[in-house]
PDB file of C-alpha atoms in Angstrom:
ATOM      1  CA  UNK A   5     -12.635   6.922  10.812  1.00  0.00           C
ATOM      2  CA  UNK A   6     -13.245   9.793   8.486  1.00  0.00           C
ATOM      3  CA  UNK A   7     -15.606   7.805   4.853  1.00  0.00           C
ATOM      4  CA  UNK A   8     -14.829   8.849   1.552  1.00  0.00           C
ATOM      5  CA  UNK A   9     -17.259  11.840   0.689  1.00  0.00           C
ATOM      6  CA  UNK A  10     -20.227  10.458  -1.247  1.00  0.00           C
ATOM      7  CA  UNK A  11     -20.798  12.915  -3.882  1.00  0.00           C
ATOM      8  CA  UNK A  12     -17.693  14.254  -5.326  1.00  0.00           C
ATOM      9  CA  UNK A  13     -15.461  14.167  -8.964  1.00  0.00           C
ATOM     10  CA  UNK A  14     -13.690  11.579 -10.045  1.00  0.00           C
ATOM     11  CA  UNK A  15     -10.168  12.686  -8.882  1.00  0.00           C
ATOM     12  CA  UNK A  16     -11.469  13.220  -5.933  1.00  0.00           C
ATOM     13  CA  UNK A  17     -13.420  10.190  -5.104  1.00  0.00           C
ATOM     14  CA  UNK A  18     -10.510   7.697  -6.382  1.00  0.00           C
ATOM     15  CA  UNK A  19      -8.102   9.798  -4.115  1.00  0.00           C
ATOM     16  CA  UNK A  20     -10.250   9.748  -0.775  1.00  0.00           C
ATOM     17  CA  UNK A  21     -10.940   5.607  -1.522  1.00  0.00           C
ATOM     18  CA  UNK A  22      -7.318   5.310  -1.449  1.00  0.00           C
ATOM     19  CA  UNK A  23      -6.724   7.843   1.500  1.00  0.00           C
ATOM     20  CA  UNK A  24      -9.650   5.369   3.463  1.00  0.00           C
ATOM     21  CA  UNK A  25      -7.722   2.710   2.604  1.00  0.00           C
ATOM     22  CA  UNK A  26      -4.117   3.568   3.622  1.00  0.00           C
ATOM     23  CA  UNK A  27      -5.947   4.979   7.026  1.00  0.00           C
ATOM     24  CA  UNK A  28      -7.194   0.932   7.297  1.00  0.00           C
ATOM     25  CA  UNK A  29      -4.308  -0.268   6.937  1.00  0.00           C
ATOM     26  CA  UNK A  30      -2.537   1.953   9.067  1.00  0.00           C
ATOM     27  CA  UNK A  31      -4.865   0.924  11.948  1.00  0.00           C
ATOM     28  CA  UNK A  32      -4.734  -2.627  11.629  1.00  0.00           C
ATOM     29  CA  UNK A  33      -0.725  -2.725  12.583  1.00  0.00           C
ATOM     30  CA  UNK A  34      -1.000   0.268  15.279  1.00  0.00           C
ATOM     31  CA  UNK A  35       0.053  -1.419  18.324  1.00  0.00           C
ATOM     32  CA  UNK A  36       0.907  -4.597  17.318  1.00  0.00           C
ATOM     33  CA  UNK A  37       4.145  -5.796  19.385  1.00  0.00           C
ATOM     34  CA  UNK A  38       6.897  -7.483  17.659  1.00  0.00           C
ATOM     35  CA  UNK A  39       6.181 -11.345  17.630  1.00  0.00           C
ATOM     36  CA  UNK A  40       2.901 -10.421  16.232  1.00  0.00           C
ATOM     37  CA  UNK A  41       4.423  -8.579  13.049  1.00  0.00           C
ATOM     38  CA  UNK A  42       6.130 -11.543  11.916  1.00  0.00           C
ATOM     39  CA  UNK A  43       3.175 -14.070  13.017  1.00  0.00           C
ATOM     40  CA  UNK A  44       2.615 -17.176  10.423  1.00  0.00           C
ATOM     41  CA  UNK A  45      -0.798 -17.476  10.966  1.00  0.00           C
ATOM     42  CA  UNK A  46      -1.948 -19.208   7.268  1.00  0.00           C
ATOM     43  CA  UNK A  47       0.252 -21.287   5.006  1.00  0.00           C
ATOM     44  CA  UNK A  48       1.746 -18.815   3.191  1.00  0.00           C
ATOM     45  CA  UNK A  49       5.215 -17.704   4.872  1.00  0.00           C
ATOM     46  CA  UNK A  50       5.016 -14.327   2.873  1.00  0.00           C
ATOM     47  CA  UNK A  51       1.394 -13.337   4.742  1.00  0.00           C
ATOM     48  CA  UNK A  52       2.603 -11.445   8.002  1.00  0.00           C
ATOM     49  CA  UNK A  53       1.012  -8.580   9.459  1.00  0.00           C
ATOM     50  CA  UNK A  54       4.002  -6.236   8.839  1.00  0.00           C
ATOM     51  CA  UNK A  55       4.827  -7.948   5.635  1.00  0.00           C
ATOM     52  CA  UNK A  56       1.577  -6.923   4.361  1.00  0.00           C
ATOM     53  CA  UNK A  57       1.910  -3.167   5.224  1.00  0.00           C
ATOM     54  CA  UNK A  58       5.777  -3.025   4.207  1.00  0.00           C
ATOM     55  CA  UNK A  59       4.659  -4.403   0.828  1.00  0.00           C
ATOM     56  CA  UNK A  60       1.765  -1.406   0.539  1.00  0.00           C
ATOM     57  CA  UNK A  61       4.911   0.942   1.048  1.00  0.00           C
ATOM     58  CA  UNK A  62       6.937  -0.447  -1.870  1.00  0.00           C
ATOM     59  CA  UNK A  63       3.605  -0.861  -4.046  1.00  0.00           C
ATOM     60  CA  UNK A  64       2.709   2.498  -3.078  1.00  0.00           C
ATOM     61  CA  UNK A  65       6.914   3.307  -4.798  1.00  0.00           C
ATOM     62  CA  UNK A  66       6.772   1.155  -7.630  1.00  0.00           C
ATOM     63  CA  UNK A  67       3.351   2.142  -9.490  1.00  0.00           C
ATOM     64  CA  UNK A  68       3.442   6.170  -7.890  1.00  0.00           C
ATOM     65  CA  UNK A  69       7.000   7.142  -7.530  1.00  0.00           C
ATOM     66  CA  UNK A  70       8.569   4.682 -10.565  1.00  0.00           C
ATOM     67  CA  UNK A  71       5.730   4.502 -13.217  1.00  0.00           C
ATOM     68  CA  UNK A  72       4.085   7.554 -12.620  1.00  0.00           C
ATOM     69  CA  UNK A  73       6.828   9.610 -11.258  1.00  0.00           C
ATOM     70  CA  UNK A  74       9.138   8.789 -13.171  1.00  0.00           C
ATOM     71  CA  UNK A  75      11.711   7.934 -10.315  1.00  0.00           C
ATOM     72  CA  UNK A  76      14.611   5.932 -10.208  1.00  0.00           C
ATOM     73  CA  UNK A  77      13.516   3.314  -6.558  1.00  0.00           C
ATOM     74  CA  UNK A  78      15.007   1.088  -4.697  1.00  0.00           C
ATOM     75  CA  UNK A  79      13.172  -2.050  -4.645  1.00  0.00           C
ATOM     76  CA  UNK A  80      13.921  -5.245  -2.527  1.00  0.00           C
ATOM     77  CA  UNK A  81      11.826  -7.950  -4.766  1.00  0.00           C
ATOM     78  CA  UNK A  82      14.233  -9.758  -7.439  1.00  0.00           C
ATOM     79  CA  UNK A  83      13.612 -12.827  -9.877  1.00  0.00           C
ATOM     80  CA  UNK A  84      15.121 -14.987  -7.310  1.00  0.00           C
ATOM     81  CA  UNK A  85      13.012 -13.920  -4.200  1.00  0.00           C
ATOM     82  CA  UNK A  86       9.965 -12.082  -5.691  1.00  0.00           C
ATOM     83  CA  UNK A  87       8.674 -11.980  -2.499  1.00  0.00           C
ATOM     84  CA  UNK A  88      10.985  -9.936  -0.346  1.00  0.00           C
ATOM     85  CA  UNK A  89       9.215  -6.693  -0.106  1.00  0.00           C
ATOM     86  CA  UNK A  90       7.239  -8.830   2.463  1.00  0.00           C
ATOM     87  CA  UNK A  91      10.165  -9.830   4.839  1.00  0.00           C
ATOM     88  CA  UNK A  92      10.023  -7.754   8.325  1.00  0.00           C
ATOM     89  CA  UNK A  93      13.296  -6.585   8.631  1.00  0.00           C
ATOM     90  CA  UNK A  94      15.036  -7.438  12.137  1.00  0.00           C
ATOM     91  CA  UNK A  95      14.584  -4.522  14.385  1.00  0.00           C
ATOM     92  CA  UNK A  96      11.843  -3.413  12.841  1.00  0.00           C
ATOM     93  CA  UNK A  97       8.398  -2.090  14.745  1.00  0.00           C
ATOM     94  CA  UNK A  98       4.324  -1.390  14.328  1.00  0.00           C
ATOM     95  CA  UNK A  99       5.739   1.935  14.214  1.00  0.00           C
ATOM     96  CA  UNK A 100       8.788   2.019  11.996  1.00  0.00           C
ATOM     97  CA  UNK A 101       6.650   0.022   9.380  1.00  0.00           C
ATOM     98  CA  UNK A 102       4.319   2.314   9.843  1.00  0.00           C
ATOM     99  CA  UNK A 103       5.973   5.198   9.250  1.00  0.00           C
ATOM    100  CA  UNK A 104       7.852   3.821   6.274  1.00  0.00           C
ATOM    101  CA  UNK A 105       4.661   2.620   4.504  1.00  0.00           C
ATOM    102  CA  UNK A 106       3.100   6.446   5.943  1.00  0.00           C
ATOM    103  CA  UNK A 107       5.987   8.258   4.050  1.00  0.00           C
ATOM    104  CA  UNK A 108       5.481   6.275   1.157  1.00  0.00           C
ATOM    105  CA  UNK A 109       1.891   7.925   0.849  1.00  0.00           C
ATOM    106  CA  UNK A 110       2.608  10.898   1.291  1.00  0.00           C
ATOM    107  CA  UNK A 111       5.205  10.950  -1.584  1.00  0.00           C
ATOM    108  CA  UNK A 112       2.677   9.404  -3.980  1.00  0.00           C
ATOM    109  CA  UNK A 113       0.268  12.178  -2.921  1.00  0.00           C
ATOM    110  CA  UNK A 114       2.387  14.715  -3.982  1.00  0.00           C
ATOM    111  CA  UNK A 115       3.410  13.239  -6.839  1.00  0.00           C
ATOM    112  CA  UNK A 116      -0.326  12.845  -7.625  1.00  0.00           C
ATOM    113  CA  UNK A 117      -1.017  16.277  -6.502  1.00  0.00           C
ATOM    114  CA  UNK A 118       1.917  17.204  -8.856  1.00  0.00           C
ATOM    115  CA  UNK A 119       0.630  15.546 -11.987  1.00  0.00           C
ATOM    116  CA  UNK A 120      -3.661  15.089 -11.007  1.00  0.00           C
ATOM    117  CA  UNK A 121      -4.220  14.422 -14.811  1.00  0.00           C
ATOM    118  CA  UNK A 122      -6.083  10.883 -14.730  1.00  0.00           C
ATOM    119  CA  UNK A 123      -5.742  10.504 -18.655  1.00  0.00           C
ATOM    120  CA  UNK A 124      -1.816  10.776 -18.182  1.00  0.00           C
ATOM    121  CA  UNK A 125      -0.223   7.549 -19.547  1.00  0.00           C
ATOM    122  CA  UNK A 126       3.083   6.407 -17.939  1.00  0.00           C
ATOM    123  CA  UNK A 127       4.829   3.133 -19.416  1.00  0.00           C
ATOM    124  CA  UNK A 128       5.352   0.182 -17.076  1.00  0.00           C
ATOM    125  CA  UNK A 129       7.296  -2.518 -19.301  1.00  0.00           C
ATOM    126  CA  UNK A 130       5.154  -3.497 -22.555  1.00  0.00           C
ATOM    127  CA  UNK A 131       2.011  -1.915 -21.291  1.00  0.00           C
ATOM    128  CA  UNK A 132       0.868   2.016 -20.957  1.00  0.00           C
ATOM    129  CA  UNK A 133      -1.403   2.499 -17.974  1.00  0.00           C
ATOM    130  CA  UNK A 134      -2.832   5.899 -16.925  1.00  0.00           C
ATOM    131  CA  UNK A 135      -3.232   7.587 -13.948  1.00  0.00           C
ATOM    132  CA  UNK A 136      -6.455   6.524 -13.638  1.00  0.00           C
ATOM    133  CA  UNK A 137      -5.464   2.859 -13.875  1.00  0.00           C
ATOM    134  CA  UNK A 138      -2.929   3.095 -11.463  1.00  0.00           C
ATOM    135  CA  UNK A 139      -5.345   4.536  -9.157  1.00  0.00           C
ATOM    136  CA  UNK A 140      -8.077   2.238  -9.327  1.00  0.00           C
ATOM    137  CA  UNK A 141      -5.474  -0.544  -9.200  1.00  0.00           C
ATOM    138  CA  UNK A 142      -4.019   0.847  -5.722  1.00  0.00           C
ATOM    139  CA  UNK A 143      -7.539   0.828  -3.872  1.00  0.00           C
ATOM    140  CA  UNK A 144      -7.955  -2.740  -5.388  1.00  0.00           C
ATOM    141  CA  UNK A 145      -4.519  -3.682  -3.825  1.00  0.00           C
ATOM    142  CA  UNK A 146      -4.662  -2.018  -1.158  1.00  0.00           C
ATOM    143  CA  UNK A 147      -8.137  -3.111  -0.053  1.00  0.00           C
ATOM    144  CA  UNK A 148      -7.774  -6.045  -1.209  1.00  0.00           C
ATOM    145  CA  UNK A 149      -4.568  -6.137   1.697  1.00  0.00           C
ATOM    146  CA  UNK A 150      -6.750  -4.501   4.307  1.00  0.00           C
ATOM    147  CA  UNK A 151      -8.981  -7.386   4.231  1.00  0.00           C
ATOM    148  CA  UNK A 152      -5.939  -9.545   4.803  1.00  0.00           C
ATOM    149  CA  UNK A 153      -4.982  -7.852   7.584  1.00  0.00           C
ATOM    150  CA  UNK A 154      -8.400  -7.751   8.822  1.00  0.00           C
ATOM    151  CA  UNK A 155      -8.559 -11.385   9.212  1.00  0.00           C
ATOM    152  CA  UNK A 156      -4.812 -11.697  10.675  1.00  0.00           C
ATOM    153  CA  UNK A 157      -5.412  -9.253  13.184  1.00  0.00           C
ATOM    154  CA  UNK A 158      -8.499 -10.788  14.428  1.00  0.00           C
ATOM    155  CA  UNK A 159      -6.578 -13.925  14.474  1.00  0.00           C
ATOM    156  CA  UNK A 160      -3.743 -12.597  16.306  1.00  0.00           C
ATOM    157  CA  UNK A 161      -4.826 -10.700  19.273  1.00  0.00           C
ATOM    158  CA  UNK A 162      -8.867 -10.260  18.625  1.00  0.00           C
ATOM    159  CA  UNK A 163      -9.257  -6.582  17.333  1.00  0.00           C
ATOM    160  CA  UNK A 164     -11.386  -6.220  15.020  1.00  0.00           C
ATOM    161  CA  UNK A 165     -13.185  -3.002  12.852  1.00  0.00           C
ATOM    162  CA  UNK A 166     -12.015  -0.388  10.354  1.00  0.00           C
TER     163      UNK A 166
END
């Protein structure tokens, strides 16, 4: 799987984390069959395998497309079930949550692409973050959910690696 470069700016280097990231992700639901996207395997009922990666797609929405953006979303998570962005719709595949969550990125790139200024500040309820925030946050979260799905997928059917 393709690294981040070593050497490179700072737009370029928070970018390519991300990109690494997403391509993680991607690869730990690729060929998962349906039982195993909706597997409980640790207490929480939230933490699926294609609960994780659905959730990436709307994070990927909110802080890109909404706060950055500037577009109007639809969002699934409300007061009353804040965790809803994680439920595997039925029907749903590896490969339709894959290429929901897939789409998502590649509207946040070009908005990115669109706007690459990492000092721009966007408002996201009391608080102004920049683009730079929101960046570093999404490798956080998103690694962060890699790992996740790391340790589900091993638990689930034995693959492991990047």
């Amino acid at each position: 799987m393709k690294q981040p470069p070593t050497t490179a700016d700072e737009f370029t280097t928070l970018t390519e984390f991300l990109d690494y990231f997403r391509r993680v992700v991607v690869r730990k639901l690729e060929g998962v069959e349906e039982p195993g996207l909706r597997a409980v395997i640790v207490p929480s009922q939230a933490t699926t395998l294609g609960g994780i990666v659905q959730h990436l797609g709307y994070v990927e929405r909110w802080w890109f497309h909404r706060v950055h953006g500037g577009q109007d979303i639809d969002a699934p998570w409300t007061e009353e079930d804040p965790d809803a962005d994680f439920r595997v719709p039925e029907g749903a595949t590896a490969e339709s949550i894959i290429e929901f969550y897939e789409a998502c990125c590649d509207e946040s790139r070009r908005i990115v692409a669109e706007s690459p200024d990492l000092d721009r500040e966007s408002t996201v309820g009391s608080r102004v973050v920049s683009l730079r925030w929101i960046l570093v946050h999404m490798i956080e979260e998103t690694a962060r959910h890699a790992g996740h799905l790391d340790l589900l997928r091993e638990s689930w059917d034995g693959a492991v690696g990047d």
